[in-house]
Amino acid sequence: MTHESTAVGLASAYSNVTNASGDWWRDAVIYQVYVRSFADSDGDGIGDLRGVRSRLPHLARLGVDAVWLTPFYVSPQADGGYDVADYRAVDPLFGDLADADELVRAAHGLGLRVIVDVVPNHTSEQHPWFRAALAGEPGARERYLFRRGRGADGSLPPNDWESIFGGPAWTRVADGDWYLHLFAPEQPDLDWTHPEVTAEFDSVLRFWLDLGVDGFRIDVAHGMVKADGLPDIGRGAQATLIGSEPLPFFDQDGVHEIHRAWRRLLDSYEGRRIGVAEAWAPSSERLALYVRPDELHQAFNFRFLTCPWDPEAMRTVIDESLSATTAVGAPTTWVLSNHDVVRHVTRYGGGRQGLARARAAALLMLALPGSAYLYQGEELGLPEVTDLPPESRQDPAFRRGRRPQIPVPAGAPAPESGPAAPGIIAPRDGEPPTRAQADAGAGPQVQTCCGPQADSRLAPERSPAPQDQACCRPQVDSGPAPEPQLAPQAQGHTGPEADAGAGQAPDPQTAPEAEGQDGLRDGCRVPIPWDGPEPPYGFGPAGSWLPQPPAWAGLSVAAQTGDPHSTLELYRAALELRRAMPGLGAPGAGPSPDPRGMRWLPAPDGVLLFTRPGFACTLNTRPDAVELPAPGRPVLSSAPVETDGRTVRLPPDSCTWWAF
């Protein structure tokens, strides 16, 4: 039995009514569009809003409920649009405000809701507020986190915090003050204790809600509030601690009052507008605080994304996730890939094995209670592109070190201000390159650090570069069938760097370079293939901003459409059945919802088996086939299954759905 044989007939036999209450988000399947890599309408090689609008029928046919758009606002693009200079305007790179309005209307006409990114933790250095701060306008710096430095002459950063991209989280300006940037220096952090910041973002949210968007994905939703006094952490490699240990710059209790205020604002609009937290927290219980009844509607479940291909680990993550969100009356979300992590085909081993596991994981995800997020191209089975040339890469962490963040030693002549924003200390002529700079010309490293991958960041000339560091994720390429490898959790770091300097603040003048992200996230952002035998595969009239592999012709939407064995048709069938079968979808509403009667049943080692009303799901994580009693009638499978109605032989690395 293969998946194509039963989907259409079954869809007509059921009627899913989980959305009858209007809480569409509780079981929604939401598709992430990375705008610059989805579709290009004008031939500049970069995706845009008109391109997205032209491809909306693909999403409607796929069967998703909503589309989430990454930032398209006016931006210098120091970090792929997550450095916003004007929150109420569309960057000409992506179109104009009329294009945004037409996209929302077109999506609604197809029955799709639209969620847009909002970036409240930081602005661009080109934002009028920050330019006013550097120009010395009275009170302007109070909107950001400017501080005097430490040491007799203030030449040391105010504390030991590190940027997510590596290096200190502080940059010194010409008059001696320092400003905080948890990401790139071009992204100064806002001070959310300032009333003008609160009022401004209320206005920004209303602007887009009035245009008709259905909600917001809140970038760094855990980061807007910092601990009082900005205390030292006392250890390095801080990016690897995110999501596993408390940190004074993330997941502070004060963020919840911001989200409560935003929930009240969202509820004041008709149509169930939602807020989705991109939040890292040390535990499922801490994450659940973001989705209490008076806060946001959803929070990304990164623990599921980072879970290895291991049945016990998967069951633990599923149980803990459901328990935490059920306790606060919220749905759980599930996600396998996004614009910040290695695509799960490659994480699961790459080649045939990685694709088989990715297909199985997709069916597992879509069978679980709650809401699922798909990342563009995963429905095509796209692998990570691991052989991008260095000159093509734009992740800011790839070029770390091109803009020094430590000032000249005390007594040395002050450098002139840099070109990007007046008053920021610029690189010095004749300064020796860092090790990362020297390595950058030697070709890309086919590895990624297993620490959390925070928000999407694309690079300017002055942005960070990768580090030469120990890593615990499998080293794979996108070629055919590598040796089997298991995907470790992408959380925490097992190398010696994690313990270096524990208990004491690193000396910024002598300590080794701080560990940040690996800088290789461009591999998951390569524009997706639509049709045709060669690049750019229908992406646009000309080329693409990142080169596409020549082997992707067979993975295009056109090539897979109508092929019953393709990954695209598997996703289409799964989403059709998910809507049709009453046992799938959202948990019940209320303060203590029952997650749709989900129940684990005994199964052989390496196999997960759970039921929901009228439905069963089996996942075989083993490298060999497993025989067990058939839990029902097979209706969809990621690989052909053999059954006589009484027993079933599950293929290796496969997932099967059953009706009973």
XYZ file of C-alpha atoms in Angstrom:
660
model
C 0.000 0.000 0.000
C 1.353 3.393 -0.882
C 0.093 6.748 0.201
C -1.435 7.772 -3.112
C -4.077 5.046 -3.158
C -6.462 6.198 -0.435
C -6.194 9.930 0.203
C -8.860 11.210 -2.175
C -11.500 8.672 -1.282
C -11.023 9.112 2.436
C -11.260 12.876 2.277
C -14.841 12.627 1.090
C -15.773 10.292 3.943
C -15.074 12.643 6.830
C -15.777 16.231 7.757
C -13.380 17.932 10.152
C -15.131 20.584 12.229
C -12.246 21.620 14.486
C -12.450 25.207 13.250
C -16.137 25.617 14.026
C -15.315 27.651 17.130
C -13.369 30.192 15.092
C -10.097 29.388 16.854
C -8.491 28.620 13.511
C -4.991 28.847 14.922
C -5.418 25.891 17.296
C -4.903 23.329 14.519
C -3.619 25.517 11.674
C -0.887 24.440 9.288
C 1.176 27.571 8.678
C 3.668 27.848 5.824
C 6.763 29.993 6.270
C 7.762 32.046 3.237
C 11.317 33.349 3.284
C 10.441 36.216 0.973
C 13.780 36.718 -0.774
C 13.937 33.010 -1.691
C 10.353 32.205 -2.686
C 9.658 33.845 -6.044
C 11.177 36.782 -7.961
C 8.851 38.879 -10.130
C 11.240 41.510 -11.518
C 14.386 39.611 -12.477
C 16.780 41.042 -9.886
C 17.406 37.560 -8.465
C 15.709 38.349 -5.150
C 12.234 37.216 -4.196
C 9.572 39.872 -3.632
C 5.952 40.367 -2.653
C 4.602 40.186 -6.200
C 6.466 36.929 -6.607
C 4.876 35.572 -3.446
C 1.442 36.627 -4.642
C 1.947 34.829 -7.956
C 2.701 31.561 -6.157
C -0.115 31.648 -3.600
C -2.135 29.073 -5.612
C 0.605 26.541 -4.828
C 0.028 27.072 -1.121
C -3.738 26.855 -1.509
C -3.385 23.583 -3.410
C -0.916 22.281 -0.843
C -3.651 22.727 1.750
C -2.113 25.073 4.321
C -4.209 27.487 6.361
C -1.916 30.497 6.597
C 1.308 31.957 5.274
C 3.963 33.603 7.440
C 6.110 36.192 5.647
C 9.622 37.055 6.810
C 10.426 40.811 7.043
C 9.906 42.934 3.940
C 10.186 46.346 5.633
C 12.599 49.135 4.731
C 16.000 47.889 5.818
C 19.696 48.190 4.930
C 19.574 44.367 4.800
C 22.448 43.988 7.227
C 20.575 40.976 8.537
C 18.113 39.933 5.863
C 15.519 42.471 6.892
C 15.648 41.754 10.622
C 17.302 45.162 10.940
C 14.314 47.443 10.351
C 14.706 51.132 9.488
C 10.985 51.809 8.862
C 8.344 49.470 10.257
C 5.499 50.964 8.199
C 6.979 50.796 4.703
C 7.987 48.064 2.257
C 11.602 48.010 1.149
C 11.870 48.712 -2.612
C 13.787 45.429 -2.846
C 10.481 43.653 -2.206
C 7.954 46.067 -3.729
C 5.807 48.713 -2.115
C 2.876 49.063 0.257
C 0.395 48.484 -2.547
C 2.042 45.118 -3.215
C 1.636 44.172 0.448
C -2.023 45.162 0.375
C -2.672 43.199 -2.821
C -0.882 40.142 -1.426
C -3.055 40.122 1.704
C -6.217 40.501 -0.365
C -5.161 37.745 -2.787
C -4.343 35.391 0.062
C -7.695 36.020 1.714
C -9.381 35.358 -1.615
C -7.774 31.898 -1.617
C -8.763 31.193 1.973
C -5.257 31.805 3.324
C -4.483 33.968 6.332
C -1.353 36.123 6.451
C 1.060 36.440 9.362
C 3.918 38.943 9.183
C 7.096 39.309 11.189
C 7.510 42.067 13.737
C 10.989 42.806 15.119
C 10.640 44.511 18.519
C 13.925 43.647 20.268
C 16.077 45.901 18.095
C 15.999 48.313 15.171
C 18.419 48.996 12.366
C 21.263 51.393 13.032
C 19.688 53.361 10.152
C 16.417 53.816 12.045
C 15.718 57.527 12.657
C 15.717 56.944 16.399
C 19.218 55.492 16.420
C 20.605 58.104 14.076
C 19.204 60.734 16.434
C 20.861 58.941 19.332
C 24.256 59.043 17.635
C 23.744 62.673 16.658
C 23.351 63.571 20.325
C 19.722 64.681 20.284
C 18.507 65.126 23.889
C 16.801 62.020 25.243
C 17.296 59.990 22.052
C 19.677 57.474 23.620
C 17.140 56.636 26.306
C 15.200 54.559 23.764
C 18.201 52.211 23.469
C 20.579 50.607 25.947
C 23.534 52.990 25.999
C 25.946 52.670 28.915
C 29.341 53.948 30.007
C 32.149 51.418 29.775
C 34.054 49.808 32.589
C 37.597 50.584 33.596
C 39.192 53.876 34.550
C 38.796 55.278 31.043
C 35.568 53.402 30.116
C 37.390 51.412 27.442
C 35.945 48.042 28.492
C 32.411 46.905 27.621
C 29.772 47.519 30.320
C 29.418 43.778 30.972
C 30.492 40.387 29.612
C 27.467 39.741 27.400
C 28.196 38.207 24.009
C 26.462 38.696 20.694
C 24.534 35.720 19.334
C 26.751 36.123 16.280
C 29.957 36.021 18.328
C 32.089 38.696 19.972
C 30.963 41.227 22.576
C 27.341 42.390 22.535
C 28.540 46.001 22.851
C 29.894 48.570 20.388
C 31.517 51.820 21.453
C 30.628 55.075 19.744
C 32.846 58.082 19.143
C 32.034 59.908 22.378
C 32.898 56.872 24.491
C 29.444 55.422 25.261
C 28.618 51.824 24.427
C 25.336 50.456 23.052
C 23.959 46.926 23.405
C 23.271 44.689 20.394
C 22.495 41.064 21.120
C 22.849 40.370 17.406
C 24.908 42.324 14.839
C 26.284 45.803 15.640
C 23.858 47.101 13.011
C 20.972 45.975 15.273
C 20.931 48.100 18.447
C 18.647 46.757 21.196
C 15.717 48.916 22.286
C 15.008 49.779 25.910
C 11.468 48.541 26.533
C 11.200 50.441 29.809
C 10.870 53.638 27.752
C 7.206 54.579 27.137
C 7.912 55.817 23.610
C 9.056 52.317 22.619
C 5.829 50.781 23.893
C 3.686 53.382 22.139
C 5.575 53.063 18.872
C 5.088 49.319 18.585
C 1.422 49.557 19.504
C 1.131 51.920 16.555
C 3.113 49.606 14.258
C 0.908 46.624 15.096
C -2.242 48.654 14.460
C -0.880 49.841 11.118
C -0.563 46.281 9.786
C -3.729 45.015 11.450
C -5.622 47.843 9.749
C -4.128 46.721 6.440
C -5.661 43.293 7.094
C -2.923 40.961 8.320
C -4.098 38.110 10.528
C -1.302 38.146 13.062
C 2.367 38.525 13.876
C 5.311 36.251 14.376
C 7.241 38.052 17.111
C 10.962 37.930 16.533
C 13.033 37.356 19.706
C 9.848 37.475 21.781
C 11.919 36.416 24.782
C 14.457 39.228 24.494
C 12.894 42.668 24.916
C 13.442 42.880 28.686
C 16.873 42.578 30.314
C 17.667 41.836 33.959
C 17.995 44.870 36.226
C 21.556 46.136 36.361
C 22.621 44.135 33.277
C 24.644 41.650 35.391
C 27.611 39.659 34.113
C 27.069 36.031 33.131
C 30.557 34.891 34.111
C 31.199 32.465 31.268
C 31.687 32.450 27.546
C 30.041 30.623 24.639
C 26.773 32.224 25.728
C 24.964 31.530 22.439
C 25.165 27.815 23.226
C 23.304 28.356 26.512
C 20.163 29.771 24.903
C 17.169 27.575 25.574
C 18.979 25.476 28.155
C 20.024 27.850 30.979
C 18.655 31.118 32.408
C 20.317 34.199 30.911
C 19.960 37.826 32.029
C 19.174 39.036 28.515
C 16.567 36.406 27.529
C 13.306 35.057 28.987
C 12.965 37.665 31.719
C 9.577 37.772 33.439
C 9.012 41.347 32.278
C 8.410 40.281 28.671
C 5.055 38.811 29.663
C 3.499 42.179 30.452
C 4.390 43.291 26.906
C 2.715 40.210 25.454
C -0.379 40.711 27.617
C -0.733 44.236 26.274
C -0.353 42.964 22.720
C -2.956 40.257 23.312
C -5.429 42.914 24.385
C -4.632 44.853 21.220
C -5.057 41.766 19.008
C -8.356 40.872 20.673
C -9.688 44.350 19.903
C -9.758 43.421 16.192
C -12.286 41.138 14.552
C -11.261 37.896 12.890
C -9.139 36.153 15.517
C -5.804 37.916 14.897
C -2.944 36.028 16.565
C 0.510 36.476 18.058
C 3.188 33.799 17.693
C 6.260 33.882 19.932
C 9.678 33.017 18.628
C 10.939 32.296 22.114
C 13.722 30.227 23.591
C 13.155 29.168 27.197
C 15.054 26.762 29.473
C 12.078 24.403 29.843
C 8.708 23.516 28.354
C 7.079 25.021 31.436
C 8.825 28.366 30.926
C 7.856 28.351 27.253
C 4.221 27.682 28.152
C 4.117 30.982 30.041
C 4.131 32.785 26.683
C 0.816 31.156 25.705
C -1.227 31.615 28.845
C -4.836 32.634 28.122
C -4.091 36.356 28.370
C -0.821 36.267 26.414
C 0.103 35.036 22.934
C -1.708 32.356 20.973
C 1.258 30.177 19.999
C 4.968 29.712 20.678
C 7.399 27.795 18.503
C 8.296 24.380 19.917
C 12.013 24.283 19.170
C 12.521 21.230 21.381
C 10.664 19.171 18.790
C 12.784 20.612 15.982
C 16.040 19.817 17.782
C 15.013 16.322 18.857
C 17.223 13.528 17.444
C 15.947 10.587 15.413
C 15.318 8.552 18.528
C 11.898 7.230 19.601
C 12.402 7.687 23.340
C 13.595 11.271 22.909
C 10.696 12.016 20.543
C 8.113 10.599 22.943
C 9.590 12.571 25.846
C 9.508 15.844 23.907
C 5.955 15.204 22.689
C 4.674 14.343 26.168
C 6.384 17.257 27.887
C 5.282 19.712 25.193
C 1.647 18.621 25.353
C 1.648 18.600 29.138
C 3.076 22.130 29.412
C 0.738 23.772 26.909
C -2.333 21.815 28.007
C -1.778 23.117 31.536
C -2.354 26.686 30.284
C -5.106 25.870 27.785
C -2.994 26.435 24.673
C -2.262 24.297 21.620
C 1.212 22.899 21.056
C 3.100 23.796 17.893
C 5.346 21.482 15.902
C 8.091 22.423 13.463
C 10.923 20.554 11.721
C 12.764 23.271 9.781
C 12.999 27.030 9.402
C 15.248 29.720 7.960
C 17.785 29.404 10.802
C 18.559 25.688 10.943
C 19.897 22.946 8.690
C 17.032 21.442 6.696
C 15.803 18.279 8.353
C 16.481 16.062 5.316
C 20.163 16.746 5.944
C 19.915 16.775 9.752
C 18.470 13.273 9.594
C 21.451 11.940 7.638
C 21.064 13.259 4.092
C 20.620 11.282 0.891
C 18.014 8.510 0.702
C 18.072 7.865 4.432
C 17.640 11.523 5.316
C 14.751 11.910 2.893
C 13.009 8.769 4.194
C 13.278 10.034 7.768
C 12.159 13.531 6.788
C 9.036 12.168 5.100
C 8.264 10.032 8.143
C 8.864 12.942 10.538
C 6.465 15.106 8.523
C 3.654 12.566 8.943
C 4.440 12.254 12.655
C 4.302 16.040 13.065
C 1.028 16.395 11.169
C -0.592 13.626 13.237
C 0.072 15.338 16.589
C -2.489 17.547 18.370
C -2.034 21.254 17.717
C -0.620 23.460 14.982
C 2.189 22.678 12.529
C 4.639 24.976 10.751
C 6.132 24.097 7.370
C 9.230 25.791 5.982
C 9.202 26.578 2.285
C 10.679 23.752 0.231
C 10.281 21.042 2.835
C 7.240 19.832 0.897
C 9.684 19.209 -1.960
C 12.148 17.261 0.197
C 14.875 19.840 -0.331
C 18.217 19.095 1.368
C 20.590 21.653 2.831
C 22.951 23.187 0.255
C 26.338 22.694 1.870
C 28.703 23.681 -0.922
C 27.883 27.363 -1.413
C 30.983 29.365 -2.345
C 32.198 31.804 0.324
C 31.604 34.810 -1.918
C 27.889 33.896 -2.106
C 27.253 33.627 1.612
C 25.389 36.428 3.342
C 24.774 35.151 6.870
C 26.201 37.859 9.147
C 27.872 35.311 11.398
C 29.896 34.172 8.356
C 31.721 37.498 8.242
C 32.159 38.103 11.946
C 35.204 40.242 12.685
C 35.022 42.668 9.779
C 33.708 45.292 12.123
C 35.610 45.211 15.418
C 33.578 45.724 18.529
C 36.438 46.265 21.014
C 37.749 49.850 20.949
C 41.375 50.852 20.537
C 43.438 50.530 23.747
C 43.420 53.434 26.160
C 45.718 56.218 25.003
C 45.638 55.256 21.328
C 44.269 57.785 18.842
C 40.535 57.404 18.242
C 39.582 56.166 14.766
C 37.218 58.061 12.552
C 33.561 57.123 12.577
C 32.382 54.402 10.235
C 30.273 54.859 7.126
C 27.099 53.056 8.177
C 26.014 55.379 10.957
C 27.775 58.468 12.266
C 29.708 58.096 15.486
C 30.354 54.320 15.454
C 33.989 53.268 15.709
C 35.157 51.804 12.404
C 37.866 49.218 11.555
C 41.451 50.428 11.709
C 43.683 50.394 8.684
C 46.404 47.775 8.838
C 44.659 45.700 11.504
C 45.617 42.024 11.136
C 42.774 39.710 10.075
C 41.155 37.444 12.618
C 41.496 33.704 12.249
C 37.939 33.584 10.978
C 38.738 36.136 8.278
C 41.748 34.149 7.183
C 39.692 30.975 7.024
C 36.816 32.600 5.147
C 38.611 32.362 1.810
C 39.370 28.680 2.156
C 35.872 27.499 1.223
C 32.761 26.845 3.301
C 32.877 24.529 6.262
C 30.333 21.744 5.983
C 29.311 21.861 9.614
C 26.947 23.685 11.876
C 27.120 24.210 15.586
C 24.523 22.401 17.597
C 23.606 25.459 19.617
C 20.247 27.166 19.040
C 19.960 28.960 15.729
C 18.424 32.326 16.497
C 16.720 34.634 14.068
C 17.296 34.997 10.387
C 20.353 37.104 9.690
C 21.823 37.916 6.274
C 25.037 39.827 6.028
C 26.514 43.185 5.074
C 30.159 43.773 4.385
C 30.771 44.685 8.017
C 29.049 41.650 9.515
C 30.451 38.750 11.546
C 32.278 35.680 10.173
C 32.306 32.058 11.310
C 34.547 30.627 13.945
C 36.817 27.666 13.690
C 35.206 25.678 16.473
C 34.340 22.243 17.701
C 30.915 21.096 16.608
C 28.576 18.226 17.410
C 26.251 18.161 14.413
C 26.893 15.564 11.662
C 29.119 16.745 8.838
C 27.229 15.978 5.661
C 26.851 17.172 2.121
C 23.852 17.370 -0.158
C 25.027 14.589 -2.458
C 23.488 11.145 -2.723
C 23.194 8.721 0.199
C 25.920 9.399 2.739
C 26.646 6.942 5.507
C 23.825 6.791 8.040
C 24.101 9.444 10.740
C 21.856 10.373 13.617
C 20.878 13.980 14.173
C 21.842 15.160 17.647
C 19.883 17.728 19.553
C 20.701 21.209 18.395
C 20.752 22.525 21.909
C 23.703 22.806 24.247
C 27.338 22.375 23.273
C 29.455 19.362 24.084
C 32.846 20.830 23.270
C 35.286 22.311 25.787
C 34.208 25.828 24.936
C 31.020 25.335 26.928
C 32.947 25.184 30.192
C 35.717 27.623 29.436
C 35.840 30.471 31.872
C 32.974 29.201 33.989
C 32.578 31.239 37.103
C 34.535 34.260 35.972
C 34.041 37.036 33.486
C 36.268 36.726 30.397
C 38.824 39.446 29.882
C 37.856 41.058 26.542
C 41.458 42.064 25.935
C 42.891 38.553 26.278
C 40.037 36.017 26.058
C 39.600 34.010 22.852
C 36.917 35.120 20.452
C 33.427 34.528 21.836
C 31.528 31.643 20.338
C 28.448 32.537 18.319
C 26.472 31.062 15.466
C 28.360 29.155 12.803
C 27.461 31.449 9.906
C 26.343 28.743 7.494
C 22.583 29.318 7.519
C 22.510 30.383 3.858
C 22.303 26.691 2.934
C 18.653 26.502 4.032
C 17.776 29.781 2.299
C 18.629 28.864 -1.301
C 15.673 29.816 -3.558
C 13.278 26.947 -4.130
C 12.766 25.320 -7.574
C 9.434 25.719 -9.331
C 9.924 24.273 -12.817
C 12.357 23.799 -15.677
C 15.517 21.769 -16.281
C 18.111 24.266 -15.036
C 18.585 27.140 -12.583
C 16.828 29.326 -11.626
C 14.050 26.731 -12.048
C 11.279 29.277 -12.507
C 12.289 31.280 -9.434
C 12.335 34.406 -11.586
C 13.206 35.822 -15.017
C 16.947 35.800 -14.293
C 19.254 34.195 -11.729
C 18.961 33.824 -7.974
C 20.771 35.573 -5.127
C 22.134 32.236 -3.904
C 23.124 29.574 -6.476
C 20.796 26.585 -6.813
C 22.191 23.043 -7.207
C 22.013 21.507 -10.701
C 20.376 18.388 -9.220
C 17.269 20.288 -8.135
C 15.472 19.968 -11.481
C 13.901 16.714 -10.295
C 12.793 18.313 -7.026
C 10.810 21.189 -8.538
C 7.105 21.691 -7.957
C 6.386 20.896 -11.597
C 8.500 17.726 -11.588
C 6.816 16.355 -8.458
C 3.237 17.324 -9.216
C 1.211 14.245 -10.141
C 3.934 11.781 -9.118
C 2.260 9.605 -6.442
C 5.640 8.728 -4.930
C 6.874 12.326 -4.627
C 7.322 14.192 -1.377
C 5.088 16.993 -2.643
C 2.166 14.643 -3.225
C 2.768 13.053 0.181
C 2.391 16.467 1.837
C -0.697 17.278 -0.221
C -2.310 13.973 0.746
C -1.395 14.399 4.421
C -2.869 17.900 4.605
C -6.027 16.765 2.838
C -6.489 13.923 5.297
C -5.650 16.149 8.251
C -8.591 18.358 7.322
C -10.857 15.418 6.592
C -10.359 13.115 9.568
C -12.149 14.216 12.738
C -9.521 12.551 14.957
C -6.804 14.963 13.783
C -6.354 18.668 14.347
C -6.609 20.759 17.489
C -7.000 19.807 21.105
C -10.207 20.885 22.757
C -10.602 24.429 24.011
C -10.828 25.496 27.624
C -8.520 25.826 30.592
C -7.601 22.110 30.649
C -8.145 20.797 27.120
C -7.948 17.101 26.391
C -5.397 16.675 23.584
C -7.919 14.829 21.448
C -7.642 11.582 23.419
C -4.068 10.911 22.282
C -2.865 7.670 23.846
C 0.399 5.774 23.521
C 0.145 2.012 22.909
C 2.807 -0.670 23.445
C 5.088 -1.137 20.440
C 8.333 -2.937 19.561
C 11.657 -1.268 20.318
C 12.304 1.594 17.920
C 8.602 2.037 17.101
C 6.149 4.685 18.326
C 2.420 3.916 18.225
C -0.298 6.302 19.368
C -4.004 6.663 18.765
C -6.462 9.512 18.539
C -10.214 9.139 17.953
C -10.648 6.880 14.928
C -6.974 7.228 14.031
C -3.605 5.607 14.730
C -0.045 6.546 13.820
C 2.997 4.266 13.687
C 6.582 5.506 13.371
C 9.384 3.028 12.748
C 12.744 4.658 13.485
C 14.726 1.443 13.008
C 16.953 0.732 9.983
C 15.074 -2.527 9.392
C 11.449 -3.507 8.854
C 9.260 -4.347 11.867
C 6.193 -6.590 12.008
C 3.301 -5.935 14.400
C -0.500 -6.279 14.550
C -2.204 -3.836 12.195
C -3.797 -1.046 14.263
C -6.438 -0.402 11.609
C -6.750 0.252 7.895
C -3.739 2.034 6.365
C -4.675 5.327 4.730
C -1.321 7.048 4.209
C 2.301 6.031 4.492
C 5.665 7.654 3.845
C 6.864 4.362 2.311
C 5.044 1.291 0.954
C 3.686 -0.958 3.722
C 2.744 -4.619 3.493
C -0.370 -5.727 5.353
C -2.874 -8.566 5.184
C -5.325 -6.703 7.422
C -4.202 -8.546 10.568
C -0.469 -7.817 10.671
C 1.667 -5.158 9.051
C 5.311 -4.992 8.055
C 6.498 -1.428 8.632
C 9.374 -0.323 6.380
C 12.483 1.169 7.998
C 12.429 4.911 8.719
C 8.735 5.241 7.921
C 5.470 6.572 9.290
C 1.980 5.249 8.546
C -1.489 6.612 9.299
C -4.371 4.244 10.080
C -8.139 4.612 10.293
C -10.341 2.422 12.482
